[in-house]
PDB file of C-alpha atoms and ligand atoms in Angstrom:
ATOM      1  CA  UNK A   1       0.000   0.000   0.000  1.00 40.00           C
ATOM      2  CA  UNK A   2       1.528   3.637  -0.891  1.00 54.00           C
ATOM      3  CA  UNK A   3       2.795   5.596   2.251  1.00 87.00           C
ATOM      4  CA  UNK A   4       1.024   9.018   2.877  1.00 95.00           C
ATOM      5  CA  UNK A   5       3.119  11.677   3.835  1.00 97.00           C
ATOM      6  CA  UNK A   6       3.582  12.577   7.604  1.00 98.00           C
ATOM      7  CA  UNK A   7       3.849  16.758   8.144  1.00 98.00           C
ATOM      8  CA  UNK A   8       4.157  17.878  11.506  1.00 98.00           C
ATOM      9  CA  UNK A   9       4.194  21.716  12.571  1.00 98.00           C
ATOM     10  CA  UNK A  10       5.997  23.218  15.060  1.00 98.00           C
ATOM     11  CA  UNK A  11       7.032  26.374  17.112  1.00 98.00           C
ATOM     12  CA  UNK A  12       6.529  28.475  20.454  1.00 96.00           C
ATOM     13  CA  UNK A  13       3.445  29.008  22.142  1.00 93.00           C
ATOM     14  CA  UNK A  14       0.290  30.992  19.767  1.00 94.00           C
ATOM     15  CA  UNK A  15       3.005  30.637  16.627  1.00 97.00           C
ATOM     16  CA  UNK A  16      -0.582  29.327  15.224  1.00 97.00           C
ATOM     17  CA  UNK A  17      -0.165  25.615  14.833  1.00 98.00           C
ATOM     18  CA  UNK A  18      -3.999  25.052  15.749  1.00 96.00           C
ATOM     19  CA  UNK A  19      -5.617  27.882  13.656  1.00 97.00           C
ATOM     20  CA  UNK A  20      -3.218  26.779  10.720  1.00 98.00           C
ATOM     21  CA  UNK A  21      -3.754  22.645  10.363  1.00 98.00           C
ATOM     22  CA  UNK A  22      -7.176  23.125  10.854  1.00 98.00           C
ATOM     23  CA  UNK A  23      -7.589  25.494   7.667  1.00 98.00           C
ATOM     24  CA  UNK A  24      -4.927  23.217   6.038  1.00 98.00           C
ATOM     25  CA  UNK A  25      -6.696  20.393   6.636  1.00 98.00           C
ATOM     26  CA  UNK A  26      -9.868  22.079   5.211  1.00 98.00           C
ATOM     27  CA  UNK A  27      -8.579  23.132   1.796  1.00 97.00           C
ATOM     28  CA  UNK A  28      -6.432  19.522   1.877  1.00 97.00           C
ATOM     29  CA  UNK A  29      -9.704  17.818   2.327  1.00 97.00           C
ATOM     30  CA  UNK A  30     -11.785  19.725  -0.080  1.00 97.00           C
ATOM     31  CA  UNK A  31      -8.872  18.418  -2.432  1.00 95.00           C
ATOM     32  CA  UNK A  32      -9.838  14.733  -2.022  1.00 96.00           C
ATOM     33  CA  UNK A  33      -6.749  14.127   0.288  1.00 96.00           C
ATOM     34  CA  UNK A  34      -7.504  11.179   3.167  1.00 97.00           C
ATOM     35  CA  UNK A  35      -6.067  14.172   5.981  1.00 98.00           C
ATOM     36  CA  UNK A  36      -5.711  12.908   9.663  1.00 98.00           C
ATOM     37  CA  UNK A  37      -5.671  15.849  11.901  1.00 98.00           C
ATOM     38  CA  UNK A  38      -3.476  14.946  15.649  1.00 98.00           C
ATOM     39  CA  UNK A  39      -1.787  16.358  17.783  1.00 98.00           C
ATOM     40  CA  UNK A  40       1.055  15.920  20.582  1.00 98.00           C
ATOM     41  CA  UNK A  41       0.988  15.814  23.410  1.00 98.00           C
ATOM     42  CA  UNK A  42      -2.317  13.752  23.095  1.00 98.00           C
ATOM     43  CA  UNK A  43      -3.899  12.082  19.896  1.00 98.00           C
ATOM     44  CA  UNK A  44      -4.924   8.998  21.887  1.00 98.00           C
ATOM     45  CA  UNK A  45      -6.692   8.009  24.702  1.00 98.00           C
ATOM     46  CA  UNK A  46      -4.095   7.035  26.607  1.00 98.00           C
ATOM     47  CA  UNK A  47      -1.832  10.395  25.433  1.00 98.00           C
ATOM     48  CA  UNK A  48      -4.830  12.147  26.744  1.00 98.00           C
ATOM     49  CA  UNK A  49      -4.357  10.922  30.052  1.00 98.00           C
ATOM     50  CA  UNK A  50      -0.330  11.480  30.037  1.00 98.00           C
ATOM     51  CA  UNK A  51      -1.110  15.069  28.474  1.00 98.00           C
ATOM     52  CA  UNK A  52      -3.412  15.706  31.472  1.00 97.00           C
ATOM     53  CA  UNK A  53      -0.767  14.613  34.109  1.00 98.00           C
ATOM     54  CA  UNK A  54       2.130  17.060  31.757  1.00 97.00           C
ATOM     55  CA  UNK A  55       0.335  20.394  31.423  1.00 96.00           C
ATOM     56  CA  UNK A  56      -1.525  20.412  34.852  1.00 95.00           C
ATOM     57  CA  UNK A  57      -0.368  24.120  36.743  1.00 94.00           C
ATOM     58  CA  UNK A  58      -0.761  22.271  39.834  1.00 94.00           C
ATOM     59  CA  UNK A  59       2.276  19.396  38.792  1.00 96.00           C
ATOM     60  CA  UNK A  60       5.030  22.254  39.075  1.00 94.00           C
ATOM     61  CA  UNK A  61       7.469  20.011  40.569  1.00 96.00           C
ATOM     62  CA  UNK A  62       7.636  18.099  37.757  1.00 97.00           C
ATOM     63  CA  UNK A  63      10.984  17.495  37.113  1.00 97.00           C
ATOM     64  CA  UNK A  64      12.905  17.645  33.423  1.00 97.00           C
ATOM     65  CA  UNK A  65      13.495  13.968  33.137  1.00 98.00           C
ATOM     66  CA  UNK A  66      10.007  12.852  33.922  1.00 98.00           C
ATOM     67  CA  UNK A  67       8.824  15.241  31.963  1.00 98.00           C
ATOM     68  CA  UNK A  68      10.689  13.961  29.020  1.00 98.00           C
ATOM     69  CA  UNK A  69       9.942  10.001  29.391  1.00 98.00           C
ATOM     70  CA  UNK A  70       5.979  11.271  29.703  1.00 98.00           C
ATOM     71  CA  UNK A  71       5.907  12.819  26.576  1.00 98.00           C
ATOM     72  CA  UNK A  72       7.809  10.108  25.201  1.00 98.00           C
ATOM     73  CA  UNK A  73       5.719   7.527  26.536  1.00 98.00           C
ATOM     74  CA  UNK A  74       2.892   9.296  25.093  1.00 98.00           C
ATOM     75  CA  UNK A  75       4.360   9.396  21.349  1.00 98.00           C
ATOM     76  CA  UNK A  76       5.178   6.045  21.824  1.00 98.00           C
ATOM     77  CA  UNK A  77       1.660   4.999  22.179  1.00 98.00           C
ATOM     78  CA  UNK A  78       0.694   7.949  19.377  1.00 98.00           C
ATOM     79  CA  UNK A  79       2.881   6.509  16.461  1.00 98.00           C
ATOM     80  CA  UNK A  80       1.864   2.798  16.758  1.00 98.00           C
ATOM     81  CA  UNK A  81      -1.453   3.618  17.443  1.00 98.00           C
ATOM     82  CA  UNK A  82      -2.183   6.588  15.187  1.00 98.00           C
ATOM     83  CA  UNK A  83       0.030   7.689  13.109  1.00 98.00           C
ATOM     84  CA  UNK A  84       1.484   4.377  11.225  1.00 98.00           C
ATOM     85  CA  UNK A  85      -1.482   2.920  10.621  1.00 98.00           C
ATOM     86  CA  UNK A  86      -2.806   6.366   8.897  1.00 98.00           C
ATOM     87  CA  UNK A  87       0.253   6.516   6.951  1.00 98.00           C
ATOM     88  CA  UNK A  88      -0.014   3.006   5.561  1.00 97.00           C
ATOM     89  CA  UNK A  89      -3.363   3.486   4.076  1.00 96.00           C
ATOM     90  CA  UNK A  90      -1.878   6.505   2.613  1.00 96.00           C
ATOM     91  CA  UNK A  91      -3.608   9.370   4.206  1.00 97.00           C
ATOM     92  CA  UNK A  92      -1.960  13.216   4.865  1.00 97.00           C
ATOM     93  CA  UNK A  93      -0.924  13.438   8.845  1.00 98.00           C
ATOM     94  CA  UNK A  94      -0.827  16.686  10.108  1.00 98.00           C
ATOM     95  CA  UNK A  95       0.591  16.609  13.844  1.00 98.00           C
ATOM     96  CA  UNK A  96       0.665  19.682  15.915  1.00 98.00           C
ATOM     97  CA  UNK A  97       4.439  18.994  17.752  1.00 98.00           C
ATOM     98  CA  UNK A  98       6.155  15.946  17.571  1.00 98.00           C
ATOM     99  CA  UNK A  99       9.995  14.549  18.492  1.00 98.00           C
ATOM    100  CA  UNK A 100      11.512  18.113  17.418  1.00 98.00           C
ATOM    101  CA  UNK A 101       9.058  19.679  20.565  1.00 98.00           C
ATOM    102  CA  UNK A 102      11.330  17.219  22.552  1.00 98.00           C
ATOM    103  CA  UNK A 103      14.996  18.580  21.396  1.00 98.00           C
ATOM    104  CA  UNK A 104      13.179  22.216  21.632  1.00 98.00           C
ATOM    105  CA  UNK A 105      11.353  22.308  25.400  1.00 98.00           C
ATOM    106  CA  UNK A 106      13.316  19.240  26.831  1.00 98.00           C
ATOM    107  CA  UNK A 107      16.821  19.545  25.468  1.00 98.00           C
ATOM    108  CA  UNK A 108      17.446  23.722  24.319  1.00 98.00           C
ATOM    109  CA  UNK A 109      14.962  24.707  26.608  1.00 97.00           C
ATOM    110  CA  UNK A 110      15.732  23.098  29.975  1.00 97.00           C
ATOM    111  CA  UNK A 111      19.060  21.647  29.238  1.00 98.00           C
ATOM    112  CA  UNK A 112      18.719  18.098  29.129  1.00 98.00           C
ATOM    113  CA  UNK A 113      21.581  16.244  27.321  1.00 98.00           C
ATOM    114  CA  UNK A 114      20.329  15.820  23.485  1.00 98.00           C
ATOM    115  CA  UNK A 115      22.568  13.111  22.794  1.00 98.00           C
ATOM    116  CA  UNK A 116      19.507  11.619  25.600  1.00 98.00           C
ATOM    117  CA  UNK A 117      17.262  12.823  23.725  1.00 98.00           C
ATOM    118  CA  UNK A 118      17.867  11.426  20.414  1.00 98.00           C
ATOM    119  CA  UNK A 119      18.503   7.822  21.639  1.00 98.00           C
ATOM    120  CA  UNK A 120      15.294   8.117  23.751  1.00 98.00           C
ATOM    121  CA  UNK A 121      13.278   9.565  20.824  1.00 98.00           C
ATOM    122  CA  UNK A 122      14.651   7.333  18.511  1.00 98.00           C
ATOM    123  CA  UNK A 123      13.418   4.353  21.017  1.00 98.00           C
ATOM    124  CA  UNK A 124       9.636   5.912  21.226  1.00 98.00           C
ATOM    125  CA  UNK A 125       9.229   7.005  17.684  1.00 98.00           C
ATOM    126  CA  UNK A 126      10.412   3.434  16.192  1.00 98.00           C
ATOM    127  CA  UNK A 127      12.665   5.816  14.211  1.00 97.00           C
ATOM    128  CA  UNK A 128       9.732   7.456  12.411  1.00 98.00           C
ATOM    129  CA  UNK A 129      10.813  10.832  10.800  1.00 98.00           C
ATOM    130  CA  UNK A 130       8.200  13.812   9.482  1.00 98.00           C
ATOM    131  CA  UNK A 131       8.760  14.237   5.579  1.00 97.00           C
ATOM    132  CA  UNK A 132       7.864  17.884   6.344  1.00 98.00           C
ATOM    133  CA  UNK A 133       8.133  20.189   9.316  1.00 98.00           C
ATOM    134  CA  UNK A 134       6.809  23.586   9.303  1.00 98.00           C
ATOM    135  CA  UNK A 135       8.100  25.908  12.048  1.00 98.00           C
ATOM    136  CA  UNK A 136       5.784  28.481  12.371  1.00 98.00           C
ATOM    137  CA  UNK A 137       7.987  31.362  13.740  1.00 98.00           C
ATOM    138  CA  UNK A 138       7.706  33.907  15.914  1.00 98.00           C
ATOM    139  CA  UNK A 139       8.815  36.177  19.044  1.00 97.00           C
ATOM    140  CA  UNK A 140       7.781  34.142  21.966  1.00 96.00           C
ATOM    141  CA  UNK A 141       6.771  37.413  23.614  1.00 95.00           C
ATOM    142  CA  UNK A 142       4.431  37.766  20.501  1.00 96.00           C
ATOM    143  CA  UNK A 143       3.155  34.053  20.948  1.00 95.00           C
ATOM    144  CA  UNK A 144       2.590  34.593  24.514  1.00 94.00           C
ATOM    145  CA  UNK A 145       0.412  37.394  24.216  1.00 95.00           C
ATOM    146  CA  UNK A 146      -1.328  35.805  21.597  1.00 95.00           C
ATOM    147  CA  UNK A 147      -2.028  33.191  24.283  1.00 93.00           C
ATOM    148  CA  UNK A 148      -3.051  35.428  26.936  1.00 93.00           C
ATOM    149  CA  UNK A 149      -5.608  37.108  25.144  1.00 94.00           C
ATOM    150  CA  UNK A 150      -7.075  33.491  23.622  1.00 93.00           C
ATOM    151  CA  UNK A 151      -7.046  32.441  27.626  1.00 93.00           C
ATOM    152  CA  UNK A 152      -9.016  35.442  28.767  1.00 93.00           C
ATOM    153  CA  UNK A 153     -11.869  34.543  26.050  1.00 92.00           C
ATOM    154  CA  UNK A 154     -11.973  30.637  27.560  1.00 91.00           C
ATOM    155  CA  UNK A 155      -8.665  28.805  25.888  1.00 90.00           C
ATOM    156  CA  UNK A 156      -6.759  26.775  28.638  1.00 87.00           C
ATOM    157  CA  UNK A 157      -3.677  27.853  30.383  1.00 89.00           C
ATOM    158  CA  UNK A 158      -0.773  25.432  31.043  1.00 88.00           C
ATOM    159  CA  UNK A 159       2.018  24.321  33.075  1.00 90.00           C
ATOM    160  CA  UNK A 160       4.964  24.997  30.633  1.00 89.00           C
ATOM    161  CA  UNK A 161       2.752  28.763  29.429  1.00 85.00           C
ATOM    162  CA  UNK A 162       4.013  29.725  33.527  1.00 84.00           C
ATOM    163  CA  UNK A 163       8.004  28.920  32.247  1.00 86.00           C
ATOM    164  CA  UNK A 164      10.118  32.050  32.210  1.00 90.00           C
ATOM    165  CA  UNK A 165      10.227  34.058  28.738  1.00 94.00           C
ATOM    166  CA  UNK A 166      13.926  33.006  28.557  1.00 95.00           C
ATOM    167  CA  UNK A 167      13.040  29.301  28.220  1.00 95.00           C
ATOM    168  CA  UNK A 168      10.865  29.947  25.475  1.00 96.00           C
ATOM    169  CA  UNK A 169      13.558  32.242  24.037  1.00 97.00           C
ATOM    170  CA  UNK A 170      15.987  29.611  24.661  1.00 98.00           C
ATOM    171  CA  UNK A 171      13.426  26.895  22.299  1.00 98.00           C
ATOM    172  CA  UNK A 172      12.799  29.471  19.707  1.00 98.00           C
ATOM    173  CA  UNK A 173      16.576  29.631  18.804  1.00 98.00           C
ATOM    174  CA  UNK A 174      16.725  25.245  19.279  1.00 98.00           C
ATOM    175  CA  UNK A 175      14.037  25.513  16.817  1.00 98.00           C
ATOM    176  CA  UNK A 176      15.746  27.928  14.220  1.00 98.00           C
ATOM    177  CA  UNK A 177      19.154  25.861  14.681  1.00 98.00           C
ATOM    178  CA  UNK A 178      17.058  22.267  14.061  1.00 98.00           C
ATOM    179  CA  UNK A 179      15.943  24.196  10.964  1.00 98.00           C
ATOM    180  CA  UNK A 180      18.936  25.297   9.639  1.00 98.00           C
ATOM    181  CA  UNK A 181      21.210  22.044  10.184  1.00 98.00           C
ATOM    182  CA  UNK A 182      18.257  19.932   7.809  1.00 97.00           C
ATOM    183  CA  UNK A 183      17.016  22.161   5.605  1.00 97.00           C
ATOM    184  CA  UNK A 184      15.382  19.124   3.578  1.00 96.00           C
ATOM    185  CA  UNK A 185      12.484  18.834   6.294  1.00 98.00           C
ATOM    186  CA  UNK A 186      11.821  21.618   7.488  1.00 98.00           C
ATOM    187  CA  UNK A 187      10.194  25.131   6.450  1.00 98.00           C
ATOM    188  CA  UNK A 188      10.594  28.424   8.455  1.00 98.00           C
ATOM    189  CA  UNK A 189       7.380  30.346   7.857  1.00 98.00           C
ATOM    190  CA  UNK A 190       6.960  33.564   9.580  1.00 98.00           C
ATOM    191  CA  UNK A 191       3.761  33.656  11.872  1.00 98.00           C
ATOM    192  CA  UNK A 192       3.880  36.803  12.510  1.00 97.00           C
ATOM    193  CA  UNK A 193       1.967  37.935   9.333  1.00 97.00           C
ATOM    194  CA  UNK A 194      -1.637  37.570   9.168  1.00 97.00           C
ATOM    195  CA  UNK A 195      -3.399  34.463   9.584  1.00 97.00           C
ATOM    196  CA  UNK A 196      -4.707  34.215   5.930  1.00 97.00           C
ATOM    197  CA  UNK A 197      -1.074  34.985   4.315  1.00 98.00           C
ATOM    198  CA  UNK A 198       0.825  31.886   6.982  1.00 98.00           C
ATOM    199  CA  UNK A 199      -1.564  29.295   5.571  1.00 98.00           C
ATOM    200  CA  UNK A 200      -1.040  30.314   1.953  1.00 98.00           C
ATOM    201  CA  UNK A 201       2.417  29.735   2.887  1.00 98.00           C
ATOM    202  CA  UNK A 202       2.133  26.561   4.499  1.00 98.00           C
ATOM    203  CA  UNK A 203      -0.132  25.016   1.934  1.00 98.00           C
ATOM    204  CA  UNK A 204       2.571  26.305  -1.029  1.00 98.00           C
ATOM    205  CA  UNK A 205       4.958  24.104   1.237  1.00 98.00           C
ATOM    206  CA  UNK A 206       2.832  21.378   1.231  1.00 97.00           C
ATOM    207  CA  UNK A 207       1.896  21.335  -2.365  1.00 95.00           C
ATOM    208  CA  UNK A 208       5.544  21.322  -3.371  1.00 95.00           C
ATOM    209  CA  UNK A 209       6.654  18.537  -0.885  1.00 94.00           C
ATOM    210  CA  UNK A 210       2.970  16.373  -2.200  1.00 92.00           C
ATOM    211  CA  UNK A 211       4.909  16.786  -5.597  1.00 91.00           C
ATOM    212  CA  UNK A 212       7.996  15.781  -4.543  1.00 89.00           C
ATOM    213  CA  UNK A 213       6.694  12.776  -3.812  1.00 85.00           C
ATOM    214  CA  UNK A 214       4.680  12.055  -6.696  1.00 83.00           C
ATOM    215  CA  UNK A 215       7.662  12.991  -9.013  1.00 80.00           C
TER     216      UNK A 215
HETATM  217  N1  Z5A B   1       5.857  20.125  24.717  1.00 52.08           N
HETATM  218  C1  Z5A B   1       7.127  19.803  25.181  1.00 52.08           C
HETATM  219  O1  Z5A B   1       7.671  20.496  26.045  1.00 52.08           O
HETATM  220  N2  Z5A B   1       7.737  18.694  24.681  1.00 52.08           N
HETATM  221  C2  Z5A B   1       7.166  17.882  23.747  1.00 52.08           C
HETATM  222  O2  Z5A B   1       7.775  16.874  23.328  1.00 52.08           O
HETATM  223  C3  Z5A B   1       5.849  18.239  23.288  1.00 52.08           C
HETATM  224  C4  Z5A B   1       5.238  19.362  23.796  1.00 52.08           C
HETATM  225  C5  Z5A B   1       5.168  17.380  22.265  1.00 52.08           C
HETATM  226  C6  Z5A B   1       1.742  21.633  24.693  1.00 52.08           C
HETATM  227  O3  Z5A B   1       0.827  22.611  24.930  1.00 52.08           O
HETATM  228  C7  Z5A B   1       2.975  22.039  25.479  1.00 52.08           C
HETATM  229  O4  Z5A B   1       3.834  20.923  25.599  1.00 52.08           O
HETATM  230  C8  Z5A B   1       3.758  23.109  24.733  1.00 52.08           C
HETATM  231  C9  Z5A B   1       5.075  22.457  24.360  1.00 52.08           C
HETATM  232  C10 Z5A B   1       5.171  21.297  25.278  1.00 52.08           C
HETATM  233  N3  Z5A B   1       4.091  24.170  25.590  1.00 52.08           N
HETATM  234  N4  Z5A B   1       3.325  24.948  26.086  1.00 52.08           N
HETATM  235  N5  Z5A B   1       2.687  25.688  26.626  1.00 52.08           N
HETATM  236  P1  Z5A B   1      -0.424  22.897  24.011  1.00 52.08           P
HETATM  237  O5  Z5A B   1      -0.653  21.772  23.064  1.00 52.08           O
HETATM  238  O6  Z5A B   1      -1.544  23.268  24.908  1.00 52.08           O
HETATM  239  O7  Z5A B   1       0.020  24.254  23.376  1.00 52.08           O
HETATM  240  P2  Z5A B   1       0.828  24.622  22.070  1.00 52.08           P
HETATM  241  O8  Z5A B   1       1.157  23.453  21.243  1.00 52.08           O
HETATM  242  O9  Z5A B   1       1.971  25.475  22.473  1.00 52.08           O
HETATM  243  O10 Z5A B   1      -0.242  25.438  21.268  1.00 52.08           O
HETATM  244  P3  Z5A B   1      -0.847  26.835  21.582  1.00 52.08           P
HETATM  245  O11 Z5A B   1      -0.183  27.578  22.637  1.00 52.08           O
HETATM  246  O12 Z5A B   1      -2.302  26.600  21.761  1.00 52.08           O
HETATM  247  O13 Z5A B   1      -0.525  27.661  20.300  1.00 52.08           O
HETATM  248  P4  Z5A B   1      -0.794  27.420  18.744  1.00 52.08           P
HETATM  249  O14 Z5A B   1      -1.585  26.185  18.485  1.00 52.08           O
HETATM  250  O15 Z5A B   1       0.479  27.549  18.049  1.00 52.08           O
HETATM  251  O16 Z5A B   1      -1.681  28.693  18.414  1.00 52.08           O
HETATM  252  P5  Z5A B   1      -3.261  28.846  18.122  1.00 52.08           P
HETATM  253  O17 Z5A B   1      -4.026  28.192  19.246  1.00 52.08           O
HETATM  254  O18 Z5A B   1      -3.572  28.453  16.751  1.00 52.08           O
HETATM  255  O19 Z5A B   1      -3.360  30.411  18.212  1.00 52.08           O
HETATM  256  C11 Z5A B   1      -3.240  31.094  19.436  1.00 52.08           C
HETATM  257  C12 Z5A B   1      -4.023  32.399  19.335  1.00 52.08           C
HETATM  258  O20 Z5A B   1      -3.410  33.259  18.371  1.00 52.08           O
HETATM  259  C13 Z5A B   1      -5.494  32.203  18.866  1.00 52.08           C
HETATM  260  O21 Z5A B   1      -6.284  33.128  19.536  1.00 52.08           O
HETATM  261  C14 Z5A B   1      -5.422  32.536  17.368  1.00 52.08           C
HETATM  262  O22 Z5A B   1      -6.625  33.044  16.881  1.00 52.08           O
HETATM  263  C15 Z5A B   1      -4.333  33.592  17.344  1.00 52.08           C
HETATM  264  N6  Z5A B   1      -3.566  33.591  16.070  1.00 52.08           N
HETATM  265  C16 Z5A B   1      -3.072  32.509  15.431  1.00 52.08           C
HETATM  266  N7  Z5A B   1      -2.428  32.902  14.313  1.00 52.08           N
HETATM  267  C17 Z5A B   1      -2.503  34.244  14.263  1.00 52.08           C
HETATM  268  C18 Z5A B   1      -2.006  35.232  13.346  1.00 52.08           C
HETATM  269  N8  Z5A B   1      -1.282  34.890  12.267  1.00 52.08           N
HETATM  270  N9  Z5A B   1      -2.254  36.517  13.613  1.00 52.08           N
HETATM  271  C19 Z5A B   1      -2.973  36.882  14.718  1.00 52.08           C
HETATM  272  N10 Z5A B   1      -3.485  36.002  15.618  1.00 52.08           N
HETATM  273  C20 Z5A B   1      -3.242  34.701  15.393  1.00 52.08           C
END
């Protein structure tokens, strides 16, 4: 059976990821594209319950390493469960974070070892690797706001939105440096710019990699 194509999107806090895949997903669908819409942490019941346990305010001891073998347990579950069998029938997957959220928050952002990192990723993703990652970027002071002013109309407030500014400083440049060393993934996109021109972007990305891979 043909292999879809697995694009995951990525970047600080209100970069966009949500408002983005779900109008990509639209126009992809309205295309006659088989698009599964997910999302880490999460995207199964049991990542549900680990995402519950991660971005609780209340869990602020939490320490670095357990934070990184829960969201790894959780995208262990999340690729055999969700992901591979979506991309064997051949559908588009478009994941909001995956392993690169790990090397960002865990490893730029609170120091963890990434050599660690990889070898533990590499373990819970079964060595899966997006074809496409968009980074939607953008001043994490931006982002934050952005947040703030979605939480005062209702959106939830987590854990890791309390970190300092200089953490997500801190991921914003891991992201920009994963970018740069594979170029072949991954598209910088700036969402900064209104919401109508970052999806024409990201779809123009998408069309180009979908013909890539029919070439
Ligand atoms: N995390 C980690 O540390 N390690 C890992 O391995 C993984 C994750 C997988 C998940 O939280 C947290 O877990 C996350 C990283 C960490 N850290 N935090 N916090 P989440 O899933 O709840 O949150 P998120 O992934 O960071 O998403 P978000 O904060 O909800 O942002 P977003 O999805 O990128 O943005 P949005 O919801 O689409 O937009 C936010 C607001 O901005 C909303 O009101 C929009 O209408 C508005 N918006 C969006 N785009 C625009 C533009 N272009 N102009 C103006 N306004 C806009």
């Amino acid at each position: 059976m043909k292999r879809g194509l697995f694009i995951t999107f990525e970047g600080p806090e209100g970069a966009g990821k949500t408002t983005v895949i779900r109008a990509v997903a639209e126009h992809l669908r309205q295309q006659g594209y088989d698009v599964v819409r997910t999302r880490e942490p999460g995207g199964t019941p049991i990542g549900d319950h680990i995402r519950a346990i991660l971005l609780a305010p209340d869990n602020d001891t939490m320490h670095p390493e357990t934070e990184l073998l829960l969201f790894s347990a959780a995208r262990a579950q999340h690729v055999r469960e969700r992901i591979l069998p979506a991309l064997d029938r051949g559908a588009i997957v478009l994941c909001d974070r995956f392993a690169d959220s790990t090397l960002a928050y865990q490893g730029y952002g609170r120091g963890l070892a990434l050599d660690a990192l990889y070898t533990i990723t590499e373990f819970a993703t079964g060595g899966l690797t997006p074809d496409l990652t968009i980074l939607l970027d953008i001043d994490p002071a931006e982002g934050l706001a952005r947040r703030r002013a979605a939480h005062a109309q209702g959106a939830e407030w987590n854990r890791i939105d309390n970190d300092e500014i200089a953490l997500h400083q801190r991921v914003r440049e891991g992201y920009l440096h994963l970018a740069a060393a594979h170029p072949e993934r991954w598209v910088v996109i700036d969402a900064s710019a209104p919401i109508e021109d970052v999806v024409a972007h990201v779809l123009a990305a998408i069309e180009a990699r979908v013909q890539q891979q029919n070439a």
